[in-house]
Coordinates of C-alpha atoms in Angstrom, one line a residue:
M85 CA -31.3 5.8 39.5
T86 CA -29.3 8.5 37.3
T87 CA -30.5 9.7 33.7
A88 CA -28.4 11.3 31.5
R89 CA -28.7 12.6 27.9
L90 CA -26.9 11.0 25.6
D91 CA -24.6 13.2 24.3
V92 CA -23.6 14.5 27.8
W93 CA -22.8 10.5 28.5
L94 CA -20.5 10.5 25.8
W95 CA -18.6 13.4 26.4
S96 CA -18.4 12.3 30.1
V97 CA -17.0 8.3 29.9
R98 CA -14.6 10.0 27.7
L99 CA -15.7 8.8 23.9
F100 CA -15.5 12.2 23.1
K101 CA -13.4 14.8 23.2
T102 CA -16.1 17.4 24.1
R103 CA -19.5 18.1 24.3
S104 CA -19.6 20.0 21.6
A105 CA -18.6 17.3 19.0
A106 CA -20.3 14.5 20.9
N107 CA -23.7 16.7 20.2
K108 CA -22.8 17.1 16.6
A109 CA -22.0 13.5 15.7
V110 CA -25.2 12.4 17.0
S111 CA -27.3 15.3 15.8
G112 CA -25.3 14.1 12.1
G113 CA -26.6 10.6 12.5
H114 CA -23.4 9.2 13.5
V115 CA -24.7 8.0 16.7
R116 CA -27.4 4.9 17.2
L117 CA -29.2 4.5 20.4
N118 CA -30.4 0.5 20.2
G119 CA -30.3 0.9 17.0
S120 CA -32.1 3.8 16.0
P121 CA -31.2 7.2 15.3
V122 CA -32.2 9.5 18.1
K123 CA -31.2 13.3 19.8
P124 CA -28.4 14.7 22.1
A125 CA -31.7 15.2 24.1
H126 CA -32.4 11.7 23.7
I127 CA -32.4 10.0 28.0
V128 CA -29.6 7.0 28.2
K129 CA -30.2 4.4 31.0
P130 CA -28.2 1.8 32.3
D131 CA -28.2 -1.6 29.5
D132 CA -28.7 0.5 26.4
V133 CA -26.7 0.3 23.8
V134 CA -24.7 2.6 21.9
T135 CA -23.6 2.6 18.1
V136 CA -20.6 5.4 17.3
R137 CA -20.4 5.3 13.3
Q138 CA -15.9 6.7 12.8
P139 CA -15.0 6.5 9.7
G140 CA -14.3 2.6 8.1
W141 CA -15.1 1.3 11.5
E142 CA -18.0 1.3 14.2
R143 CA -18.2 0.7 18.2
K144 CA -20.8 -0.8 20.2
F145 CA -20.9 0.5 23.3
Q146 CA -24.0 -1.5 26.2
I147 CA -24.1 1.1 28.8
T148 CA -23.7 -0.1 32.4
Q149 CA -23.5 3.2 35.0
V150 CA -25.0 6.9 33.9
I151 CA -23.0 9.2 34.9
T152 CA -23.3 12.9 33.9
K153 CA -19.5 14.3 35.1
R154 CA -16.8 13.7 33.2
V155 CA -14.6 11.7 34.6
G156 CA -10.5 9.7 34.2
A157 CA -10.0 7.6 32.4
P158 CA -10.6 4.0 34.2
I159 CA -13.4 4.7 36.3
A160 CA -14.7 5.9 32.8
Q161 CA -14.4 2.3 31.1
T162 CA -16.2 0.8 33.8
C163 CA -19.6 2.4 32.5
Y164 CA -19.7 0.7 29.5
I165 CA -18.6 -2.2 27.7
D166 CA -16.9 -2.3 24.4
Q167 CA -18.4 -4.9 22.3
S168 CA -16.7 -3.7 19.4
P169 CA -15.0 -5.9 16.2
P170 CA -10.8 -5.4 16.8
K171 CA -10.1 -2.1 15.1
P172 CA -9.7 -3.0 11.4
A173 CA -5.1 -3.1 10.7
Y174 CA -5.6 -0.9 8.1
L175 CA -6.5 2.6 10.5
S176 CA -3.9 1.4 12.5
S177 CA -1.0 0.5 10.1
P178 CA 0.9 4.1 10.4
M179 CA 1.4 6.5 7.2
A180 CA 3.6 6.3 4.4
R181 CA 5.8 10.5 4.7
R182 CA 7.1 11.6 2.3
D183 CA 10.3 13.8 3.1
P184 CA 9.6 17.5 3.3
G185 CA 10.9 19.7 0.0
A186 CA 11.4 16.1 -1.8
G187 CA 8.3 17.7 -4.1
R188 CA 5.9 15.7 -6.6
P189 CA 5.5 12.2 -6.6
T190 CA 6.9 11.3 -9.9
K191 CA 5.2 7.8 -12.0
K192 CA 7.0 5.4 -11.3
D193 CA 6.2 6.7 -6.7
R194 CA 2.8 6.7 -7.6
R195 CA 2.6 3.1 -9.2
D196 CA 4.7 2.1 -5.5
I197 CA 2.7 3.9 -3.2
D198 CA -0.7 1.9 -5.1
R199 CA 1.0 -0.9 -5.1
L200 CA 1.4 -0.7 -0.6
R201 CA -2.2 0.1 -1.1
G202 CA -2.8 -2.7 -2.7
R203 CA -4.7 -1.0 -5.5
D204 CA -4.0 -2.1 -8.5
A205 CA -0.9 -0.3 -10.7
A206 CA -2.6 -0.5 -14.2
H207 CA -5.5 1.4 -13.3

């Protein structure tokens, strides 16, 4: 049976772009293993559940295969079962952009933006 550090596994299956980013996320408490906070060097094994907290969304992965080398995306996806709930709609909607050089938004523009975001314009 192959063993791997948690940060190495997260990087190998492409959940993080770099190993140092995975290390910082684990150290910062954004990653849990079987519901408990752990250190980046914690050893993972098959059937462990990894929870990765991202802004506005919590993703869950069950480890099916432990790897230590970074592989292509199709192979990486076979190493875990994604048990995450669907991505919230507000995270996948496009951001409103203003034209360059348009200056600061007027009071009416701000009210329209608040209305689009679902906020009460009375505040």
